[in-house]
Tab-separated table of C-alpha atoms in Angstrom:
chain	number	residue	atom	x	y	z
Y	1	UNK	CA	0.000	0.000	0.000
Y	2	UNK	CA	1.597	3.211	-0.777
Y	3	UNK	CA	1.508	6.094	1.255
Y	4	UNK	CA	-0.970	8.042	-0.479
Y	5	UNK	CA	-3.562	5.215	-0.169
Y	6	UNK	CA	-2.765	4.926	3.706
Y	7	UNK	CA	-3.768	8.471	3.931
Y	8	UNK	CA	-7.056	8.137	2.184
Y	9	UNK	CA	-7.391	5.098	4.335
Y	10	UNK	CA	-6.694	7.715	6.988
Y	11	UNK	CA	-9.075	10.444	6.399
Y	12	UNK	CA	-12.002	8.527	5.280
Y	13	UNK	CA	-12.029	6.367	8.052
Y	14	UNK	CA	-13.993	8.764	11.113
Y	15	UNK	CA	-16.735	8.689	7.714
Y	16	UNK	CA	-16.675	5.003	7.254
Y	17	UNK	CA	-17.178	4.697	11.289
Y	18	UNK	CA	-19.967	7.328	10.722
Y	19	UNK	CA	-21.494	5.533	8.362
Y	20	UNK	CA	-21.858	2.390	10.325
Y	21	UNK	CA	-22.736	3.496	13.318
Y	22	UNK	CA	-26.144	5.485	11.418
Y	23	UNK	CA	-26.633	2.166	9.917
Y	24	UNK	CA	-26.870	0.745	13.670
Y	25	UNK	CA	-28.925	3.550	14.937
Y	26	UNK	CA	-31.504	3.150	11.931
Y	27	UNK	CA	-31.523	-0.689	12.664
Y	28	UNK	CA	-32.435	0.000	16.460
Y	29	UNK	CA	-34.654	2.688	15.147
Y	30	UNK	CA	-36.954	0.707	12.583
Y	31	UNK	CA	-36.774	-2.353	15.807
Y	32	UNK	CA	-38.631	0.224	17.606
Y	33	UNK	CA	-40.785	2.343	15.789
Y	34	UNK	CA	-43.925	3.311	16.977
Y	35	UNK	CA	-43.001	1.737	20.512
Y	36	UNK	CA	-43.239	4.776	22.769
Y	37	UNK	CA	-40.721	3.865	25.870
Y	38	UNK	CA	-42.251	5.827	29.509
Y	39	UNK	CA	-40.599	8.868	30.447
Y	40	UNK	CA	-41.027	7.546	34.274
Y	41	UNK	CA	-39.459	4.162	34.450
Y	42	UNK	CA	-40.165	3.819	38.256
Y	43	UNK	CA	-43.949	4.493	37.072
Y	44	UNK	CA	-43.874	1.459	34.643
Y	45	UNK	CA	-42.038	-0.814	36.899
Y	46	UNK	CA	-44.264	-0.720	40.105
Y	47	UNK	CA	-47.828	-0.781	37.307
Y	48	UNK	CA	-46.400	-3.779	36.366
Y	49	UNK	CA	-45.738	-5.539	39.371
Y	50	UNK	CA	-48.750	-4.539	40.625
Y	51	UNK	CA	-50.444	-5.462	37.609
Y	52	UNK	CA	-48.616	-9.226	38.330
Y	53	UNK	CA	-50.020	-9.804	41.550
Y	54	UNK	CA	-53.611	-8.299	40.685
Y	55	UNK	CA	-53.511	-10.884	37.820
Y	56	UNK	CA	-52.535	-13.890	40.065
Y	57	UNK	CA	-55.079	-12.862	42.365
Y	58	UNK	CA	-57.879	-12.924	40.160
Y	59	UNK	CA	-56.786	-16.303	38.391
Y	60	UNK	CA	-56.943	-17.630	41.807
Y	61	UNK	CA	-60.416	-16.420	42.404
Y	62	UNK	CA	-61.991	-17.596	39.236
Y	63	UNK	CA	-60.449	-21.054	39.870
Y	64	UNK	CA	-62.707	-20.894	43.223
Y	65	UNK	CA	-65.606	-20.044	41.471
Y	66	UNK	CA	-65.591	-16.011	43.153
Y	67	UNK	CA	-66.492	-13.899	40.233
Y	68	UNK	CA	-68.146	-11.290	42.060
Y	69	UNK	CA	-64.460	-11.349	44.157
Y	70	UNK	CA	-62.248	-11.499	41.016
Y	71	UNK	CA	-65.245	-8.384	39.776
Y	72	UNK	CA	-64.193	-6.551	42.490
Y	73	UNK	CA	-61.082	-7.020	42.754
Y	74	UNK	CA	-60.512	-5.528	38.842
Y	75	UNK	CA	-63.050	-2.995	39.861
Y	76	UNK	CA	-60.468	-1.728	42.910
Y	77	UNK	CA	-57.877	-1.185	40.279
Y	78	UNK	CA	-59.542	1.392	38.185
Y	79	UNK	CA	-58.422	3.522	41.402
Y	80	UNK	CA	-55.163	3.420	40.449
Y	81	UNK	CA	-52.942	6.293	40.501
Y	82	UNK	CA	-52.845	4.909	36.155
Y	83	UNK	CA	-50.291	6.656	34.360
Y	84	UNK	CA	-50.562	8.601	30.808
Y	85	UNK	CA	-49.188	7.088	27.697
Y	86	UNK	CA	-46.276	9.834	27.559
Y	87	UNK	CA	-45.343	8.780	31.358
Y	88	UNK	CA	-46.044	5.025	31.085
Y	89	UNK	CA	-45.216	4.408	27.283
Y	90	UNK	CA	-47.211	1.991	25.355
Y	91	UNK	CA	-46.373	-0.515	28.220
Y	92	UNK	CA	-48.278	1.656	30.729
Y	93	UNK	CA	-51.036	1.516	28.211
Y	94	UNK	CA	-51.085	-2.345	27.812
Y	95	UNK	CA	-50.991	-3.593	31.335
Y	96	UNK	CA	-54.150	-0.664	31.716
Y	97	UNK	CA	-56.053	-2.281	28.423
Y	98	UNK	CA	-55.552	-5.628	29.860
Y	99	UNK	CA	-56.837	-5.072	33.083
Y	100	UNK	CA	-59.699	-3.267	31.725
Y	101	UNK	CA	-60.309	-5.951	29.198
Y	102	UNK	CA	-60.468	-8.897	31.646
Y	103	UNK	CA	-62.966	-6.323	33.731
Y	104	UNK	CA	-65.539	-6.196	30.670
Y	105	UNK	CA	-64.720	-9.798	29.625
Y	106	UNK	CA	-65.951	-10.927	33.281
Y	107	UNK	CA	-69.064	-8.129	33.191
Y	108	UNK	CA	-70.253	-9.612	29.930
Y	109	UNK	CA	-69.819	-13.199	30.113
Y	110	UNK	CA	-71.667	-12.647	33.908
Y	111	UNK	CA	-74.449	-9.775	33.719
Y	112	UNK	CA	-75.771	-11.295	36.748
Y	113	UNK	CA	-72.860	-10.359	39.180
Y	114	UNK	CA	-73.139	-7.045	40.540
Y	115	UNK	CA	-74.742	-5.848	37.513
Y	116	UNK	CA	-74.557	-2.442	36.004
Y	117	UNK	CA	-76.475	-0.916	33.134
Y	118	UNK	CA	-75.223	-0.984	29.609
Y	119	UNK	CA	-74.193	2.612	29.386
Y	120	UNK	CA	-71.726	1.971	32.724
Y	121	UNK	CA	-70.384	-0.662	31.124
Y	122	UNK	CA	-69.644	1.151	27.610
Y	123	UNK	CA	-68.238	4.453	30.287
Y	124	UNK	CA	-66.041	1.785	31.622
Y	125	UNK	CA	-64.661	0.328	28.370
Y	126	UNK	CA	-64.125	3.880	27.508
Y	127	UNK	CA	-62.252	4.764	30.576
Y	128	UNK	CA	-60.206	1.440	30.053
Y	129	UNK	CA	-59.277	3.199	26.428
Y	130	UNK	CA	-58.145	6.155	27.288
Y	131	UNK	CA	-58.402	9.152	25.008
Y	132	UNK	CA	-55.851	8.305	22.260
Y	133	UNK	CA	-56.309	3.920	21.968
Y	134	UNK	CA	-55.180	4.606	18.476
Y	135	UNK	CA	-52.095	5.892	19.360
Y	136	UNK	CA	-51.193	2.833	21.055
Y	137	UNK	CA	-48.652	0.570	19.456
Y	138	UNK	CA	-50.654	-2.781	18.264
Y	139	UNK	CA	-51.296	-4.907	20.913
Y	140	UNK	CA	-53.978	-7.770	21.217
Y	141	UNK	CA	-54.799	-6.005	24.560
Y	142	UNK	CA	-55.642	-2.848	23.290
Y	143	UNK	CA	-57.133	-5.006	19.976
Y	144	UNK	CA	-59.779	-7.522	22.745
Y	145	UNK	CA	-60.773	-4.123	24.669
Y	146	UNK	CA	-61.877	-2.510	21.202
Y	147	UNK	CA	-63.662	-5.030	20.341
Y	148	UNK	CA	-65.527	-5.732	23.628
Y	149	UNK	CA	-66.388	-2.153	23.333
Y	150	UNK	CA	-68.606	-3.492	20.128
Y	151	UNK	CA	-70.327	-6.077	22.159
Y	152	UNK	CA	-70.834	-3.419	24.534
Y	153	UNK	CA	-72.353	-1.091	21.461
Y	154	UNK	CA	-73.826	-4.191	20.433
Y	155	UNK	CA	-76.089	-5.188	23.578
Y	156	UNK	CA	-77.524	-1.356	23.357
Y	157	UNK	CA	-78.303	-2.101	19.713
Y	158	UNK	CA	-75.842	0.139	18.330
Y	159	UNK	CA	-74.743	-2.392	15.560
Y	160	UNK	CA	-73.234	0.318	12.954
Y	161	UNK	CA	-70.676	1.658	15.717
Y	162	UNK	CA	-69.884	-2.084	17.234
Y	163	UNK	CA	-69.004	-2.711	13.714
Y	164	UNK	CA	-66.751	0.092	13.441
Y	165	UNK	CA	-65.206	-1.128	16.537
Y	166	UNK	CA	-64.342	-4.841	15.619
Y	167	UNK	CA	-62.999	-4.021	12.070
Y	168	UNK	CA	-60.923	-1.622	14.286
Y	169	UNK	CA	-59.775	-4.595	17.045
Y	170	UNK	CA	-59.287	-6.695	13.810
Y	171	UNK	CA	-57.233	-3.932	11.945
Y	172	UNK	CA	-54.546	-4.699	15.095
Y	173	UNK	CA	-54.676	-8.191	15.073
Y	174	UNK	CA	-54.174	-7.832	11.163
Y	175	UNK	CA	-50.862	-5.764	11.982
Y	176	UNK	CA	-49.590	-7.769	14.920
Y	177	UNK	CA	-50.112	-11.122	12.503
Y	178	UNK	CA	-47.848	-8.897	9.916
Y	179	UNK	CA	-45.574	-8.345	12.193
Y	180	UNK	CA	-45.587	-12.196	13.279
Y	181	UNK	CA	-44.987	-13.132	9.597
Y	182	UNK	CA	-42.242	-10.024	9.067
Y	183	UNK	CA	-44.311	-7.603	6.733
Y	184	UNK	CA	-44.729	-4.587	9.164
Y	185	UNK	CA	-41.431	-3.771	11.100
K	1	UNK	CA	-109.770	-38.211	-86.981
K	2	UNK	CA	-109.408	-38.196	-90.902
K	3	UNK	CA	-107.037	-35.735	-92.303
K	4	UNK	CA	-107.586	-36.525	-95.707
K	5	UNK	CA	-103.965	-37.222	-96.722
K	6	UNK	CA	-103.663	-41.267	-97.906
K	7	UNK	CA	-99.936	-41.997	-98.686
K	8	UNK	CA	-100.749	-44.988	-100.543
K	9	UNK	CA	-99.712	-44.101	-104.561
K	10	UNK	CA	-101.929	-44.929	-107.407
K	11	UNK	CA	-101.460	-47.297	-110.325
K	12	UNK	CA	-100.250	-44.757	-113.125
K	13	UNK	CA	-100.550	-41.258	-110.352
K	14	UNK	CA	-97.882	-39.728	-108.936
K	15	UNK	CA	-96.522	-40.618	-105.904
K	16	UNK	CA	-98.308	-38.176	-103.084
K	17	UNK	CA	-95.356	-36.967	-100.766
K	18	UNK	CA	-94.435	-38.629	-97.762
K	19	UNK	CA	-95.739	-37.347	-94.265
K	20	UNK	CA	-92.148	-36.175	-93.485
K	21	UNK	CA	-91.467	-34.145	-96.131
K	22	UNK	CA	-90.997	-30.675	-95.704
K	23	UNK	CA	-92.011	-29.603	-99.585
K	24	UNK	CA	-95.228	-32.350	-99.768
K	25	UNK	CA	-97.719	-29.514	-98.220
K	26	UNK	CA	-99.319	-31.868	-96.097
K	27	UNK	CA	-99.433	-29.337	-93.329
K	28	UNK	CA	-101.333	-26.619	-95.803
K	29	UNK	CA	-103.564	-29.603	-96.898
K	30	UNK	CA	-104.365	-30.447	-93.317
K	31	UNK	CA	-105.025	-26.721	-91.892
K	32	UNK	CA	-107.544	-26.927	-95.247
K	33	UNK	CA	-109.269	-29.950	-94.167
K	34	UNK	CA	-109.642	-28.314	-90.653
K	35	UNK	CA	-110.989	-25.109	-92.154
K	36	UNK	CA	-113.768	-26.419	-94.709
K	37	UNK	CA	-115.130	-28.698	-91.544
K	38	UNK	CA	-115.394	-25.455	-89.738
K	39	UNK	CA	-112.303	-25.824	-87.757
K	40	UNK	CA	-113.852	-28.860	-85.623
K	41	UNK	CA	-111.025	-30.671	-84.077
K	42	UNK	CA	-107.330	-30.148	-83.337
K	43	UNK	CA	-104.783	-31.150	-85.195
K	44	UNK	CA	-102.120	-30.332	-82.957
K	45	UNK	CA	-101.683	-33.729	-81.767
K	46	UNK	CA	-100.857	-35.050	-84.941
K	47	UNK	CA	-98.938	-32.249	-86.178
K	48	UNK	CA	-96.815	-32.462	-83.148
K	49	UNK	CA	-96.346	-36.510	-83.776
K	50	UNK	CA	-95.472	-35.483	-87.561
K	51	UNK	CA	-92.664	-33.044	-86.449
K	52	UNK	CA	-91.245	-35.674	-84.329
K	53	UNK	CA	-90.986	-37.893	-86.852
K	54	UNK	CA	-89.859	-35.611	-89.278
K	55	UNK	CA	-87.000	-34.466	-86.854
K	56	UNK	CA	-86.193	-37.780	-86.232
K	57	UNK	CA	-85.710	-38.737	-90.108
K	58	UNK	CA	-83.929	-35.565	-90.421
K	59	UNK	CA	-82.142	-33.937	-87.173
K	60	UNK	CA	-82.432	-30.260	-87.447
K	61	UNK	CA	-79.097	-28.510	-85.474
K	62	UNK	CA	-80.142	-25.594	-83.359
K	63	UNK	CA	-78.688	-22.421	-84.249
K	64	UNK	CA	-75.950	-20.759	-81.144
K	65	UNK	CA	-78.131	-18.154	-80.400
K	66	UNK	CA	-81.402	-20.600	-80.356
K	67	UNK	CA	-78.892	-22.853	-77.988
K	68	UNK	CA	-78.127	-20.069	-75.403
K	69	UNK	CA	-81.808	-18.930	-75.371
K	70	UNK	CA	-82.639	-22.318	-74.978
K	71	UNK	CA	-80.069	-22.723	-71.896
K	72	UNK	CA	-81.072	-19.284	-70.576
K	73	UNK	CA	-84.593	-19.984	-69.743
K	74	UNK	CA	-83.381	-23.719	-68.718
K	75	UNK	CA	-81.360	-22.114	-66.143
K	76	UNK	CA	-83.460	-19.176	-65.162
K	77	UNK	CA	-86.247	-22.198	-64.721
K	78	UNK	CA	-83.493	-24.534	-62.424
K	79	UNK	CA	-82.990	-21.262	-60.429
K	80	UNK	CA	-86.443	-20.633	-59.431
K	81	UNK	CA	-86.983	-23.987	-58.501
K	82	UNK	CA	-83.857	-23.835	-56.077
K	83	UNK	CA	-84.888	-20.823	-54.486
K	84	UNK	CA	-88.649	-22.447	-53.550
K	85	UNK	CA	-86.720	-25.577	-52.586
K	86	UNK	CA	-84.386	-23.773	-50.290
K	87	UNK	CA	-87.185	-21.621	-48.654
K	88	UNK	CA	-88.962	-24.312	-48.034
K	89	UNK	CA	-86.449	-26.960	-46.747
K	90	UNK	CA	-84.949	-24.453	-44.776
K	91	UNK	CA	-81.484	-23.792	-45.277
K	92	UNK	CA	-81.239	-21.093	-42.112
K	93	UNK	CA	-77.882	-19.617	-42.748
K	94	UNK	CA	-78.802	-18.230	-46.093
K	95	UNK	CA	-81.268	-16.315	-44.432
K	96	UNK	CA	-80.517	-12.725	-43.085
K	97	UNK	CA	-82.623	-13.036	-39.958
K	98	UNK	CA	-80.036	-15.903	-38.916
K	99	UNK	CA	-77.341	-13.729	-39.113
K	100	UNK	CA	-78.682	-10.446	-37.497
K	101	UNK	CA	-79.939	-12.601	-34.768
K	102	UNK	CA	-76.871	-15.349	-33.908
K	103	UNK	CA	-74.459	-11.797	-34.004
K	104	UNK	CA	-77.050	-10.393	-31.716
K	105	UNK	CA	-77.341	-13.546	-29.392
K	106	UNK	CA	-73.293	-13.957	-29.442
K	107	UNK	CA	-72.691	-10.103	-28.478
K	108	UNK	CA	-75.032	-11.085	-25.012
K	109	UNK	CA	-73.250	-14.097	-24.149
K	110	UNK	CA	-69.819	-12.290	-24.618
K	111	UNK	CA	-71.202	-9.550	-22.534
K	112	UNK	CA	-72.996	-12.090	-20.085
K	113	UNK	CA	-69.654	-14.066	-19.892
K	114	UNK	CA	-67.399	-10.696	-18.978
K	115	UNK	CA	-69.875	-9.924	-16.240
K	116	UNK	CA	-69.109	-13.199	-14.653
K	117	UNK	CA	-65.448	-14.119	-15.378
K	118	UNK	CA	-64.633	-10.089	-14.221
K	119	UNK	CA	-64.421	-9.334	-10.851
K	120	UNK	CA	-67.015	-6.471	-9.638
K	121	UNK	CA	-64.865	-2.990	-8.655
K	122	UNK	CA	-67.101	-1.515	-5.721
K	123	UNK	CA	-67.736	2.034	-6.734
K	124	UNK	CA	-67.541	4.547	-3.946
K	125	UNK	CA	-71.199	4.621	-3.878
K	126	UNK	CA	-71.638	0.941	-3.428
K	127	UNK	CA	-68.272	0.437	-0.928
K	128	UNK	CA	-70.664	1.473	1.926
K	129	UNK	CA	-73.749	-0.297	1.098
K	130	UNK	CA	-71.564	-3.333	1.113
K	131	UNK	CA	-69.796	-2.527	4.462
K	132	UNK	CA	-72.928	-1.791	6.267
K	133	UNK	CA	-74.936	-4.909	4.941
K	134	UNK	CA	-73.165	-7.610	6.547
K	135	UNK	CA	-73.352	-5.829	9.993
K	136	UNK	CA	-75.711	-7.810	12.196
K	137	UNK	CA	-74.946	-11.180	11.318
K	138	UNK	CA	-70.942	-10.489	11.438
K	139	UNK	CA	-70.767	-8.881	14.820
K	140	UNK	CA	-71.539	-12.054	16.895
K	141	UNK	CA	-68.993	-14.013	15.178
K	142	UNK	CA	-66.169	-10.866	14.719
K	143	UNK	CA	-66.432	-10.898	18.618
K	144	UNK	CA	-65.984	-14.471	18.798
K	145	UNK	CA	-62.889	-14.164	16.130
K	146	UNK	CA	-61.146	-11.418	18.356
K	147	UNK	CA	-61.158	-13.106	21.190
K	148	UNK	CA	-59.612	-16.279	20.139
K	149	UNK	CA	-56.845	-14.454	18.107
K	150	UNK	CA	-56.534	-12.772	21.705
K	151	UNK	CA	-56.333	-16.304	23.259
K	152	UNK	CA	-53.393	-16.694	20.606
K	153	UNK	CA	-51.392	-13.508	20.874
K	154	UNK	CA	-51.579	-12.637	24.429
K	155	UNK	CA	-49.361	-15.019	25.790
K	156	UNK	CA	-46.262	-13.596	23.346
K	157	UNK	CA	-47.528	-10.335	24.349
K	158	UNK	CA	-47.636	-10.542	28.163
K	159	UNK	CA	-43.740	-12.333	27.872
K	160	UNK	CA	-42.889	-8.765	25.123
K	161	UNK	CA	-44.056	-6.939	28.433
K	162	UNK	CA	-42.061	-8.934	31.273
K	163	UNK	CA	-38.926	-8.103	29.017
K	164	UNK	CA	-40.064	-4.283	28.845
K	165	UNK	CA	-40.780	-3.803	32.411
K	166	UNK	CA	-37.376	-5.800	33.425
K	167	UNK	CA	-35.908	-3.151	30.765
K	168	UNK	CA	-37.187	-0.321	32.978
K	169	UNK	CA	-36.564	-2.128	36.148
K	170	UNK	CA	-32.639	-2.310	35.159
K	171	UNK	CA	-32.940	1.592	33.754
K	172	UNK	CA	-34.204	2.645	37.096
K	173	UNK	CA	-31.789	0.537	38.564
K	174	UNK	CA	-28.971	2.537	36.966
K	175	UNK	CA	-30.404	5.646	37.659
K	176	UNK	CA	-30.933	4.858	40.969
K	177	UNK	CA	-27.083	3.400	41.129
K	178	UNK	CA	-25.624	6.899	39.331
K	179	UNK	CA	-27.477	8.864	41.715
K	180	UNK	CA	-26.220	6.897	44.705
K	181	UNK	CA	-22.551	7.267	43.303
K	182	UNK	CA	-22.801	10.948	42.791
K	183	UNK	CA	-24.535	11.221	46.981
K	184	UNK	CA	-21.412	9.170	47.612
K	185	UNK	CA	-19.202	11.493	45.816
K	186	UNK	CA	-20.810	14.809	46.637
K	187	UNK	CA	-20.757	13.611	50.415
K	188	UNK	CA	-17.881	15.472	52.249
């Protein structure tokens, strides 16, 4: 190698090392776009442990037959101190569509337990959602609680807007199966 | 009939002409006859009979113009009676009605056969009829659909947010570890 090619060699490498490491970034990047990370880690961390036990809990009190205890138990945790997407992330917004979802899930498979009246129910779907569900990454969390919302529209005979909301839960199952088969980053 | 002309020569007359021949003036003689008994009869029988057998003793060729009249009303004759056979057999495909009507019949089964091999494009009047239609007996089993997918997906999901939260967990753990360091290292 002569000496004029070692000094090319020389100069262009900081650009060669700049180009790899934007490659990098872009990778990590496209891995995690549209994933909105919490500003408040601490936040996330103690929703989801708390999230864990509540979870356990329940499972334990449906295989004892207590659905008006596992009910109330869900019930207890729309109390909580739930974070917003931009402090919890999309995670935040998961574990709150999960919980929310197993709520309504319970409600409607058992009108009989500590009933409520249709429009509670659909108020408590929509407090489950949030104001900005579409926001969300895809997740089958947020995906089941959309679509319960339809049975929910559905039971009041509101079959045009439960519509709506299924082609909307099956829009992010659609995406997440994408995603599954490596179509959608 | 008696036409008065007896071919059978007299002892010591001249022989009378023969039937055939042209110069005897039989024919004259026999027109005569037929006039002075007040034209009772025909002769035409005979006369025709006589002509044969006068042709036959001596063939008479037809002149070329006689011969093409002679073919032309032959022919003219052959054709009409090929038309009325052929209208009334029915040959159908000489007949213009077949053809106006099997172009007509095989421009509706190409069209017929475009409209069913082509797919439909919805129009943007008909995409919401079509998407409003279906609506009460798909919601029971769309809600049925979701929540198996759900069964399906959620389990992947709930281990994507175990790894997220132990990702935070270890992020607050370094914060919490840096913040310690620099108490340490601020503390006097």
């Amino acid at each position: 190698m002569t000496v004029s090619a070692r000094g090319w060699v020389t100069r262009m490498l900081p650009v060669l090392a700049g180009m790899m490491l934007g490659g990098l970034l872009m990778l990590v990047g496209l891995a995690q776009a549209g994933r909105l990370a919490g500003k408040d880690p601490e936040a996330v961390v103690a929703l989801a442990q708390q999230m864990q036990v509540l979870h356990r809990k329940v499972d334990l009190q449906l295989r004892a037959k207590d659905v008006a205890g596992a009910i109330e138990a869900l019930e207890d945790a729309r109390t909580l101190p739930w974070p917003d997407r931009e402090r919890g992330g999309d995670l935040g917004m998961e574990l709150r569509h999960d919980v929310y979802g197993r709520l309504v899930r319970l409600r409607l498979d058992h009108p009989d337990v500590a009933p409520i009246e249709p429009d509670a129910l659909l108020a408590l779907v929509d407090e489950g959602l949030g104001p900005e569900p579409d926001a969300v990454d895809p997740n089958p969390f947020t995906a089941r609680l959309m679509a319960l919302r339809g049975e929910s529209l559905e039971g009041q005979g509101r079959d045009d807007e439960a519509l709506t909301a299924y082609e909307r839960a099956l829009d992010i199952n659609r995406t997440l199966l994408e995603r599954e088969l490596g179509d959608v980053p | 009939m008696s036409t008065g002309n007896d071919s059978r020569a007299q002892p010591g007359q001249q022989p009378t002409p023969g039937v055939v021949d042209p110069a005897g003036g039989w024919e004259d003689a026999l027109r005569a006859g037929q006039e002075a008994e007040g034209n009772a009869g025909s002769v035409d029988a005979e006369l025709a009979i006589v002509h044969l057998l006068r042709h036959a003793r001596a063939p008479q060729g037809l002149a070329d113009t006689q011969f093409d009249a002679n073919w032309a009303s032959i022919e003219e004759a052959i054709a009409a009676e090929g038309r009325a056979a052929s209208d009334a057999t029915g040959a159908w495909w000489r007949r213009p009605w077949a053809w106006v009507g099997g172009t007509a019949a095989a421009a509706a089964a190409a069209a017929v056969m475009l409209m069913v091999v082509l797919p439909p494009t919805p129009t943007p009047e008909t995409t919401p009829a079509i998407a409003q239609a279906p609506a009460q007996p798909k919601t029971a089993s769309t809600a049925a659909m979701v929540e198996r997918q759900f069964a399906i997906l959620a389990p992947k999901a709930r281990e994507q947010q175990v790894r997220e939260a132990d990702d935070s967990r270890d992020t607050l753990r370094s914060s919490l570890l840096a913040d310690a360091i620099a108490a340490d290292g601020s503390t006097p």
